[in-house]
XYZ file of C-alpha atoms in Angstrom:
643
model
C 22.932 10.162 -24.569
C 21.303 6.861 -24.028
C 21.157 3.506 -25.206
C 17.399 3.630 -26.406
C 16.504 1.591 -29.436
C 17.640 3.527 -32.445
C 14.879 3.580 -34.653
C 12.380 3.837 -31.724
C 14.239 7.127 -30.758
C 13.825 8.029 -34.439
C 10.510 7.522 -34.810
C 9.523 9.803 -31.719
C 11.855 12.568 -32.592
C 11.039 12.078 -36.975
C 10.025 15.466 -37.226
C 13.355 16.843 -35.821
C 15.400 13.712 -37.006
C 17.443 15.773 -39.345
C 18.938 17.595 -35.797
C 19.794 14.569 -34.448
C 23.418 12.360 -35.191
C 24.070 8.744 -34.087
C 27.498 8.585 -32.969
C 29.384 5.833 -30.994
C 31.365 5.453 -27.741
C 35.114 4.288 -27.742
C 34.844 1.702 -25.693
C 32.400 -0.837 -25.904
C 30.696 0.048 -29.263
C 27.801 1.770 -27.141
C 25.895 4.172 -29.572
C 24.436 7.582 -28.070
C 22.291 10.184 -29.691
C 23.541 13.676 -30.049
C 21.892 17.099 -31.560
C 23.904 17.866 -34.745
C 25.092 21.531 -33.534
C 25.653 23.563 -30.100
C 23.417 26.233 -31.856
C 20.530 24.353 -32.264
C 20.731 22.941 -28.996
C 21.508 26.421 -27.349
C 18.208 27.056 -29.411
C 16.293 24.303 -28.184
C 17.015 25.947 -24.544
C 15.835 28.723 -25.110
C 12.675 27.832 -26.421
C 11.670 25.194 -23.367
C 13.021 28.693 -21.233
C 10.613 30.553 -22.923
C 8.140 27.922 -23.755
C 7.575 26.228 -20.509
C 9.551 28.803 -18.089
C 12.592 26.489 -17.265
C 15.622 27.694 -16.637
C 18.643 25.998 -17.378
C 19.737 25.678 -13.711
C 16.686 23.174 -13.254
C 17.808 21.581 -16.710
C 21.058 21.175 -15.571
C 19.735 19.966 -11.887
C 17.485 17.244 -13.537
C 19.991 15.540 -15.261
C 22.282 15.228 -11.795
C 19.572 14.118 -9.987
C 18.842 11.664 -12.221
C 20.459 8.487 -11.032
C 19.954 6.099 -13.842
C 22.641 8.227 -15.715
C 25.093 7.757 -12.916
C 24.599 5.264 -10.524
C 23.594 2.019 -13.036
C 26.078 -0.497 -14.481
C 27.861 -0.881 -16.154
C 28.886 2.566 -16.685
C 29.891 1.909 -20.489
C 28.049 4.868 -22.616
C 27.880 7.097 -20.017
C 31.386 8.419 -20.318
C 30.492 11.827 -23.285
C 27.693 12.412 -20.515
C 29.892 12.930 -17.841
C 32.648 14.726 -20.335
C 29.627 17.284 -21.858
C 28.185 18.013 -17.937
C 31.992 18.871 -17.135
C 32.564 20.967 -19.983
C 29.195 23.125 -19.941
C 30.051 23.819 -16.444
C 33.751 24.682 -17.062
C 34.891 25.502 -19.993
C 35.490 29.183 -20.645
C 34.876 31.127 -23.922
C 36.454 33.823 -25.846
C 35.127 37.408 -26.007
C 33.970 38.076 -28.685
C 36.121 41.696 -28.557
C 39.508 41.482 -27.183
C 42.191 39.492 -25.722
C 40.476 38.005 -22.891
C 38.096 35.050 -22.026
C 35.053 35.126 -19.937
C 35.221 34.527 -16.148
C 33.478 31.537 -16.422
C 31.593 29.278 -18.866
C 28.482 30.286 -20.368
C 25.904 28.118 -18.386
C 27.405 29.511 -15.020
C 28.078 32.971 -15.949
C 23.749 33.207 -16.989
C 23.062 31.101 -13.887
C 24.836 33.616 -12.306
C 22.902 37.124 -14.088
C 19.817 34.726 -13.050
C 19.962 33.147 -9.778
C 23.152 34.020 -7.966
C 25.758 32.281 -5.966
C 23.202 29.817 -3.693
C 22.007 28.054 -6.876
C 25.917 28.214 -8.553
C 27.017 26.704 -5.250
C 24.288 23.597 -5.354
C 25.217 22.908 -8.758
C 28.690 22.419 -8.057
C 27.860 20.353 -4.988
C 25.794 17.929 -6.534
C 28.394 17.720 -9.511
C 31.381 16.969 -7.527
C 28.919 14.371 -5.653
C 28.777 12.394 -9.229
C 31.541 13.186 -11.115
C 33.719 12.460 -7.432
C 36.884 11.637 -9.797
C 37.022 15.442 -11.158
C 39.229 17.328 -9.543
C 38.399 20.604 -12.247
C 34.565 20.566 -10.656
C 35.505 21.438 -7.057
C 38.414 23.530 -8.516
C 35.866 25.864 -10.934
C 33.268 26.295 -7.502
C 36.634 27.350 -5.382
C 37.568 29.841 -8.193
C 33.704 31.395 -9.081
C 33.691 31.666 -4.885
C 37.203 33.456 -4.580
C 36.287 35.639 -8.123
C 32.649 36.526 -7.581
C 31.825 35.678 -3.903
C 34.900 36.894 -2.179
C 33.696 33.984 0.175
C 37.442 32.564 0.774
C 37.446 30.570 3.728
C 34.655 28.385 1.535
C 36.343 28.850 -1.805
C 39.619 27.370 0.078
C 37.524 24.090 1.439
C 36.568 23.524 -2.251
C 40.211 24.159 -3.467
C 41.747 22.002 -0.997
C 38.611 18.906 -1.960
C 40.136 19.479 -5.893
C 43.747 18.905 -4.827
C 42.830 16.378 -2.646
C 41.139 14.426 -5.304
C 43.810 14.715 -7.584
C 47.450 16.929 -6.354
C 48.852 18.792 -9.751
C 50.284 21.588 -10.342
C 46.572 23.597 -11.462
C 45.096 22.399 -8.572
C 47.667 23.915 -6.171
C 47.244 26.833 -7.801
C 44.126 27.221 -7.011
C 45.132 27.296 -3.536
C 47.934 29.928 -4.266
C 44.978 31.992 -6.234
C 42.709 31.978 -3.123
C 45.475 33.173 -0.721
C 46.681 35.325 -3.278
C 43.271 37.145 -4.040
C 42.449 37.314 -0.103
C 45.662 39.528 0.479
C 44.603 41.578 -2.403
C 41.036 42.276 -1.181
C 42.592 43.144 2.373
C 44.747 45.836 0.790
C 43.262 49.632 -0.551
C 43.257 49.433 -3.909
C 43.825 53.213 -3.964
C 48.238 53.309 -4.624
C 48.998 55.711 -1.870
C 46.310 54.349 0.562
C 46.639 54.061 4.259
C 48.956 51.418 5.719
C 47.276 48.291 7.350
C 47.424 48.255 11.193
C 49.517 45.864 13.109
C 47.244 42.938 13.593
C 45.636 43.011 9.289
C 49.625 43.383 8.531
C 50.041 40.216 10.661
C 47.498 38.378 9.234
C 47.865 39.425 5.335
C 51.774 38.541 5.305
C 50.538 35.049 6.807
C 48.329 34.952 4.185
C 51.295 35.790 1.888
C 53.319 33.162 3.461
C 50.320 30.235 2.573
C 50.396 31.569 -0.856
C 53.819 31.751 -1.634
C 54.119 27.713 0.050
C 51.129 27.257 -2.513
C 52.809 28.578 -5.720
C 56.408 27.296 -5.088
C 54.473 23.187 -4.649
C 52.730 24.255 -8.183
C 55.514 25.083 -9.658
C 57.817 21.918 -8.427
C 54.413 20.084 -9.633
C 54.775 21.999 -13.002
C 58.356 21.267 -13.509
C 57.720 17.410 -13.078
C 54.309 16.451 -14.292
C 53.009 15.585 -17.849
C 51.309 18.632 -18.982
C 49.448 17.088 -21.450
C 48.038 14.634 -19.256
C 47.524 16.617 -15.985
C 46.185 19.895 -17.397
C 42.102 20.085 -16.633
C 39.555 21.036 -18.674
C 40.214 24.670 -17.782
C 42.507 26.003 -15.796
C 42.864 29.247 -13.839
C 45.284 30.907 -15.096
C 45.441 29.656 -19.221
C 44.085 32.391 -22.016
C 44.812 29.834 -25.191
C 45.934 26.553 -25.865
C 49.628 28.055 -25.543
C 49.249 27.779 -22.000
C 49.136 23.881 -22.219
C 51.901 23.278 -25.212
C 54.404 25.142 -23.428
C 56.108 25.744 -20.008
C 53.857 25.986 -17.333
C 55.278 28.743 -14.881
C 51.527 29.454 -13.148
C 54.024 29.235 -9.619
C 56.073 31.077 -11.028
C 53.685 33.952 -12.141
C 52.034 33.708 -8.283
C 55.234 34.150 -6.125
C 55.959 37.627 -8.333
C 52.119 38.700 -7.861
C 52.398 37.793 -4.136
C 55.959 39.182 -3.518
C 54.779 42.756 -4.804
C 51.567 42.889 -2.848
C 53.809 42.484 0.854
C 56.196 45.269 -0.802
C 53.317 47.276 -1.515
C 52.280 46.500 2.465
C 55.787 47.657 3.291
C 55.946 50.679 1.523
C 53.013 51.911 3.062
C 54.156 51.657 6.622
C 55.128 55.169 8.468
C 58.866 54.579 8.840
C 59.156 52.634 5.370
C 57.435 54.882 2.855
C 58.105 55.231 -0.714
C 57.624 58.685 -1.007
C 60.257 59.462 1.243
C 63.807 59.009 -0.337
C 65.074 58.116 3.090
C 62.257 55.874 3.973
C 62.578 54.059 1.149
C 66.133 53.375 1.748
C 65.440 52.202 5.405
C 63.318 49.914 3.413
C 65.634 48.737 0.733
C 68.384 47.770 2.925
C 66.011 46.169 5.282
C 65.258 43.644 2.794
C 68.365 43.354 1.202
C 69.478 42.387 5.334
C 71.811 44.960 5.096
C 69.676 46.776 8.017
C 68.288 45.523 11.165
C 64.808 46.648 11.492
C 65.273 47.384 15.300
C 67.654 50.429 13.264
C 65.655 51.586 11.249
C 64.648 55.438 11.992
C 61.267 56.397 13.524
C 59.223 57.418 16.075
C 58.588 55.524 19.215
C 55.361 54.930 19.815
C 52.854 52.305 20.496
C 51.621 51.438 17.119
C 54.974 51.429 15.587
C 56.477 49.337 18.110
C 53.491 46.859 17.189
C 54.758 47.026 13.358
C 57.906 46.103 14.699
C 56.786 42.865 16.396
C 55.064 41.463 13.224
C 57.870 42.441 11.175
C 60.551 40.515 13.421
C 58.454 37.929 13.341
C 58.402 37.672 10.008
C 61.398 38.190 9.201
C 63.483 35.811 7.911
C 60.178 35.832 4.873
C 60.522 38.958 4.338
C 64.079 39.258 3.560
C 63.900 35.903 1.000
C 61.895 37.359 -1.126
C 64.195 39.360 -2.716
C 66.592 36.318 -3.948
C 63.549 34.352 -4.867
C 61.935 36.927 -6.820
C 65.843 37.464 -8.492
C 65.684 34.120 -9.273
C 62.233 33.813 -10.551
C 63.272 36.682 -12.917
C 66.589 34.997 -14.530
C 64.828 31.461 -14.925
C 61.970 33.240 -17.126
C 64.522 35.454 -18.815
C 66.101 32.521 -19.853
C 62.529 30.666 -21.240
C 61.570 33.952 -23.506
C 65.124 34.358 -24.526
C 66.257 30.897 -25.588
C 63.325 29.041 -26.586
C 61.850 29.698 -29.729
C 57.451 30.719 -29.758
C 55.033 32.514 -31.317
C 55.846 35.942 -29.576
C 52.806 37.632 -31.076
C 50.817 34.878 -29.276
C 48.141 36.647 -26.707
C 49.634 34.016 -23.673
C 53.211 34.409 -24.774
C 52.759 38.760 -25.292
C 50.289 38.672 -21.748
C 52.898 36.998 -19.526
C 56.015 39.116 -20.406
C 53.906 42.130 -20.153
C 53.760 41.175 -16.863
C 57.186 39.863 -15.951
C 58.531 43.241 -17.393
C 55.974 45.022 -15.258
C 56.899 43.350 -12.405
C 60.817 43.797 -13.008
C 59.985 47.596 -13.569
C 58.720 47.714 -9.924
C 61.458 45.478 -8.732
C 64.597 47.816 -10.302
C 62.286 50.724 -8.810
C 61.955 49.386 -5.206
C 65.689 47.753 -5.391
C 67.739 50.002 -7.515
C 68.829 53.997 -6.741
C 67.508 55.703 -9.475
C 70.698 57.919 -11.477
C 69.914 61.017 -9.232
C 69.767 58.936 -6.100
C 73.468 58.121 -7.332
C 74.332 61.314 -7.911
C 73.029 62.659 -5.016
C 74.764 59.881 -2.628
C 77.904 60.694 -4.324
C 77.914 64.681 -3.752
C 76.851 63.601 0.020
C 80.402 61.250 0.479
C 82.748 61.987 -2.615
C 85.031 59.504 -0.510
C 83.358 56.463 -1.608
C 85.430 54.058 -1.526
C 86.066 51.017 -3.764
C 83.871 47.895 -2.399
C 80.644 50.474 -2.873
C 81.603 51.623 -6.654
C 82.041 47.970 -7.391
C 78.274 47.511 -5.499
C 76.598 50.951 -7.232
C 77.912 49.206 -10.886
C 76.118 46.338 -10.412
C 73.102 47.898 -9.434
C 73.303 49.274 -12.609
C 73.524 46.262 -14.568
C 70.496 44.955 -12.445
C 68.562 48.103 -13.086
C 69.680 47.434 -17.471
C 68.453 43.854 -17.229
C 72.261 43.143 -17.774
C 73.394 41.044 -14.489
C 72.743 38.351 -16.523
C 73.938 36.075 -19.791
C 70.157 36.096 -20.863
C 69.420 39.768 -20.180
C 72.949 40.908 -21.783
C 71.419 39.378 -24.841
C 68.004 40.797 -24.780
C 70.423 44.053 -26.039
C 71.419 42.441 -29.101
C 68.843 44.200 -31.016
C 68.951 47.571 -28.598
C 71.371 51.176 -28.854
C 75.336 50.195 -28.678
C 75.450 53.154 -26.337
C 73.296 51.459 -23.862
C 75.790 48.050 -24.434
C 78.400 50.347 -23.650
C 77.705 51.481 -20.530
C 77.224 47.980 -19.647
C 81.206 47.132 -20.735
C 82.552 49.829 -18.578
C 80.546 48.263 -15.735
C 81.808 45.072 -16.300
C 85.216 46.398 -17.132
C 85.445 48.680 -13.642
C 84.607 45.617 -11.704
C 87.020 43.495 -13.642
C 89.901 45.909 -12.518
C 88.732 45.324 -9.122
C 87.571 41.811 -9.078
C 89.795 41.065 -5.897
C 87.163 42.024 -3.778
C 84.684 39.933 -5.648
C 84.532 36.049 -4.356
C 85.200 33.159 -7.038
C 81.803 32.226 -8.222
C 80.447 36.011 -8.761
C 83.977 36.963 -10.295
C 83.692 33.808 -12.718
C 79.762 35.367 -13.901
C 80.879 38.589 -13.950
C 84.228 38.025 -16.275
C 81.798 35.522 -18.607
C 79.506 38.787 -18.681
C 81.760 40.994 -19.923
C 83.412 38.589 -22.479
C 80.031 38.093 -23.473
C 78.847 41.799 -23.215
C 82.292 42.574 -25.475
C 81.201 40.368 -27.935
C 77.783 41.835 -28.439
C 79.384 45.580 -28.452
C 80.887 44.175 -31.496
C 78.404 43.055 -33.477
C 75.988 46.738 -32.361
C 79.382 48.638 -33.197
C 82.521 47.706 -33.613
C 84.349 50.984 -34.096
C 83.775 51.517 -30.463
C 86.946 52.191 -28.064
C 85.278 49.682 -25.764
C 85.408 46.687 -28.095
C 88.175 44.370 -27.141
C 90.130 42.575 -29.757
C 89.115 39.077 -31.131
C 92.736 37.539 -29.250
C 91.882 39.774 -26.020
C 88.278 37.759 -25.400
C 89.591 34.356 -26.702
C 92.427 34.682 -24.161
C 89.923 35.788 -21.409
C 87.827 33.202 -22.512
C 90.662 30.095 -22.393
C 91.857 31.472 -18.806
C 87.851 31.298 -17.526
C 87.433 28.017 -18.938
C 90.494 26.850 -17.352
C 89.409 27.730 -13.812
C 85.778 26.690 -14.434
C 86.899 23.166 -16.000
C 83.398 21.570 -17.719
C 81.677 21.312 -14.392
C 80.417 24.999 -14.499
C 76.357 25.051 -13.553
C 75.291 27.004 -16.509
C 75.891 26.423 -20.481
C 77.161 30.553 -20.000
C 81.256 29.433 -20.675
C 80.970 26.692 -23.110
C 78.154 29.231 -25.630
C 80.859 31.644 -26.194
C 83.159 28.715 -26.798
C 81.133 28.047 -29.699
C 80.882 31.374 -30.703
C 84.603 32.125 -30.518
C 86.265 29.371 -30.817
C 84.200 27.752 -33.630
C 87.346 26.228 -36.811
C 87.630 27.933 -39.494
C 89.987 25.108 -40.966
C 90.941 21.533 -40.546
C 92.595 22.035 -37.265
C 92.225 20.360 -34.184
C 90.560 22.205 -31.382
C 89.152 21.143 -28.034
C 85.389 22.475 -29.791
C 84.342 19.024 -29.839
C 84.501 18.695 -25.622
C 82.680 22.276 -25.525
C 79.713 21.104 -27.230
C 79.557 17.651 -25.046
C 79.942 20.359 -22.080
C 77.115 22.626 -23.415
C 74.914 20.156 -24.204
C 75.431 18.279 -20.735
C 75.155 21.446 -18.713
C 71.699 22.814 -20.903
C 70.584 19.301 -20.708
C 71.075 19.362 -16.543
C 69.649 23.133 -15.766
C 67.664 24.151 -18.671
C 65.961 21.404 -19.700
C 62.789 21.815 -18.026
C 62.294 25.426 -19.649
C 62.954 23.477 -23.127
C 60.431 20.516 -22.506
C 57.642 21.983 -24.707
C 60.151 24.589 -27.039
C 62.795 24.043 -29.320
C 65.803 26.310 -28.425
C 66.447 29.188 -30.642
C 69.782 30.191 -32.617
C 70.511 33.843 -31.573
C 73.927 33.528 -34.110
C 74.624 31.959 -37.301
C 78.182 31.254 -38.546
C 78.802 33.850 -41.365
C 81.676 34.340 -44.047
C 84.052 36.626 -42.409
C 87.001 36.263 -39.915
C 86.964 36.177 -36.390
C 83.745 38.269 -34.344
C 82.759 39.280 -37.921
C 81.815 35.508 -38.845
C 79.175 36.051 -36.019
C 75.766 37.028 -37.863
C 73.040 38.306 -35.455
C 69.588 36.888 -35.998
C 68.334 40.668 -35.847
C 71.048 41.782 -38.434
C 69.225 38.918 -40.577
C 66.002 39.978 -39.946
C 66.669 43.581 -41.206
C 67.879 42.310 -44.669
C 63.819 41.608 -45.153
C 60.876 44.132 -45.912
C 58.258 42.013 -45.350
C 55.430 42.003 -42.773
C 56.325 40.632 -39.699
C 54.195 37.644 -39.667
C 55.426 36.569 -42.702
C 58.933 36.503 -41.895
C 58.402 34.569 -38.677
C 57.051 32.083 -41.235
C 59.973 32.057 -42.910
C 61.994 31.084 -39.617
C 59.808 28.124 -39.090
C 59.262 26.611 -42.052
C 63.018 26.786 -42.926
C 62.301 28.556 -45.755
C 64.401 31.107 -45.126
C 67.335 29.907 -46.036
C 66.139 29.738 -49.560
C 66.391 33.938 -49.851
C 69.679 35.084 -51.467
C 69.552 37.546 -48.187
C 70.671 34.611 -46.013
C 72.747 32.346 -48.513
C 75.046 35.385 -49.292
C 76.145 36.178 -45.898
C 75.968 32.889 -43.909
C 79.122 30.095 -44.516
C 77.822 26.531 -45.795
C 79.388 23.522 -44.121
C 80.365 20.229 -45.411
C 78.647 17.709 -43.452
C 77.889 13.872 -42.842
C 75.344 11.675 -41.204
C 76.177 8.785 -39.416
C 74.028 6.658 -38.181
C 70.998 9.252 -37.967
C 74.027 11.537 -36.354
C 74.610 14.653 -38.060
C 78.163 16.202 -37.655
C 80.041 19.185 -39.337
C 83.564 18.074 -41.007
C 86.772 20.159 -40.692
C 89.363 17.539 -41.597
C 89.038 15.478 -39.442
C 87.570 16.816 -36.833
C 83.624 15.838 -36.461
C 81.570 18.167 -34.415
C 78.208 16.844 -33.721
C 75.489 19.027 -34.342
C 71.317 18.675 -34.482
C 69.009 19.275 -36.924
C 66.941 22.371 -36.462
C 64.053 21.134 -37.964
C 62.466 17.308 -37.225
C 62.828 15.501 -40.089
C 65.006 16.433 -42.660
C 67.448 13.597 -42.167
C 66.785 10.757 -43.593
C 66.577 7.439 -41.416
C 68.834 4.214 -41.788
C 72.497 3.432 -40.976
C 73.921 4.618 -44.118
C 76.597 7.566 -43.968
C 75.743 9.947 -46.465
C 77.362 13.261 -47.001
C 75.561 16.351 -45.966
C 75.783 20.316 -46.307
C 74.163 23.120 -44.299
C 74.529 26.320 -41.707
C 75.728 26.569 -38.649
C 73.610 28.311 -36.105
C 74.501 28.616 -32.385
C 71.690 27.797 -29.452
C 72.105 27.797 -26.093
C 72.038 24.132 -25.489
C 74.580 23.791 -28.745
C 75.051 24.405 -32.823
C 72.397 23.448 -35.140
C 72.461 22.613 -38.548
C 69.808 24.375 -40.634
C 68.767 23.845 -44.196
C 70.756 19.884 -44.144
C 70.712 19.063 -48.086
C 72.044 15.775 -49.044
C 75.061 15.906 -51.634
C 74.982 13.106 -54.705
């Protein structure tokens, strides 16, 4: 990109002028030349290599060493050059086959094969000195060093340099990745490999602490920064553009990965050996803080004593991992359950699979298997009620049904599984005097919720509670929590159970306000880049039967999955008779841009499900629409203006 005289340059390049294009700098009106297409540019590079024996590394280094491009003033006109240099050093490409991308940009991949680490480091070092405001250059070098060379000290130096230039979720995440990969390289890859010696265990736990600290900081930044402005050219974890158009949870994923590496290290210690049920129980109880490390039965020898000293030194970190991991599972459950996304997207599917794999490991480590529970009953037939309650809570955790979002995921699963969930909660409810207040409230809400799900899956189940019973239980719960419950769960149930069927005054407006306030306060970060999805729609029946689940609506169609997803995304689904015959169309109005459902004198605020479906202006207009229930309030679908 040069500010040479246009006619002179084109005259010199006349035989090849049809390969060139004149472009204009956005600021200042400077003109510059560029090659018409990247494939032509690639062919030129290949010709230079073949005919003049020039390596691409020599070409890029020649550009980086040329002061004219970087130090002369004014700098207007050089922006495109700097962006191009950064792009060819950093931007990775998708592989021709498969879902993954190359580890590095094509240029770096090629130089690595030809000349190795020294030249790569020389190029990045020089580029960093030229593009001093770019955090992506040192970040990319750090990534190269920890992935390809396993040079973790040097990788950490460059990762820290990137963070010092610009601290954002991606640069801080790179620091966590350095420590995580160092930890990974120190743990034998063989599944049942030997344990670390005490000194290595101490060093590895220290690396784990630093990694977790970095990942937590990365997530804090991700929760507050504007990702579109902060995202680098090519971050460490993203596999496609979905990563930058959705919630950035790389910090959460990093903590999960490190935590399970720590658990793997501990499970190989001789007194925590996972293959021995009694020793696995020691590990479970230690991590649950119900068994001091000094009370673990083990052989009294020097090595074990050194292990104990290491574990005691890091005890607080090790014990805090379990609740932190559980909290991350709950947060990500909410994200994937409540938000609207492309379920077939590679980035979406890959991360859901990773989370699912980690959750399976979590269940295996912390939840006793049915066989283990039966053995415990056989050994102790007089288990007291408190132990039986804890056993049921373990079953719920194992079934991914100890949270509101987790129970919702059973909406398209078997009624037998949900019946088991309801029975567990019913037993806990019968003995709720043994629970503390907050836990008691959460479990009562989950009992009502699982009962609703069970009715929709199998109305004739013997475990199903009547609509009136559930309403009374929910009213009692709402009186206890008032309007200040930290999550929208009870108010969501209020919308489902108390939505009016006739022109009568109810407290429904209060619950709409409460659910909007609660979700805005506690879940808005997760919803920042996505809209929420309705799992239920208002139907034409009465009682619980008027709740029509999205899976049931999907069953009405035999078209391919992608076509069905498109119908939902565009809203055209509400033109189909399979939908209109089952859902109740509600009358409403739009007043000063706000949408309301009308029941007599009662006006219930709802939000349009699709942007641009309402007219702007201050007039009042009559409309009709279908009602969907999302975790942050009722939504209006297929808004039609009435004459």
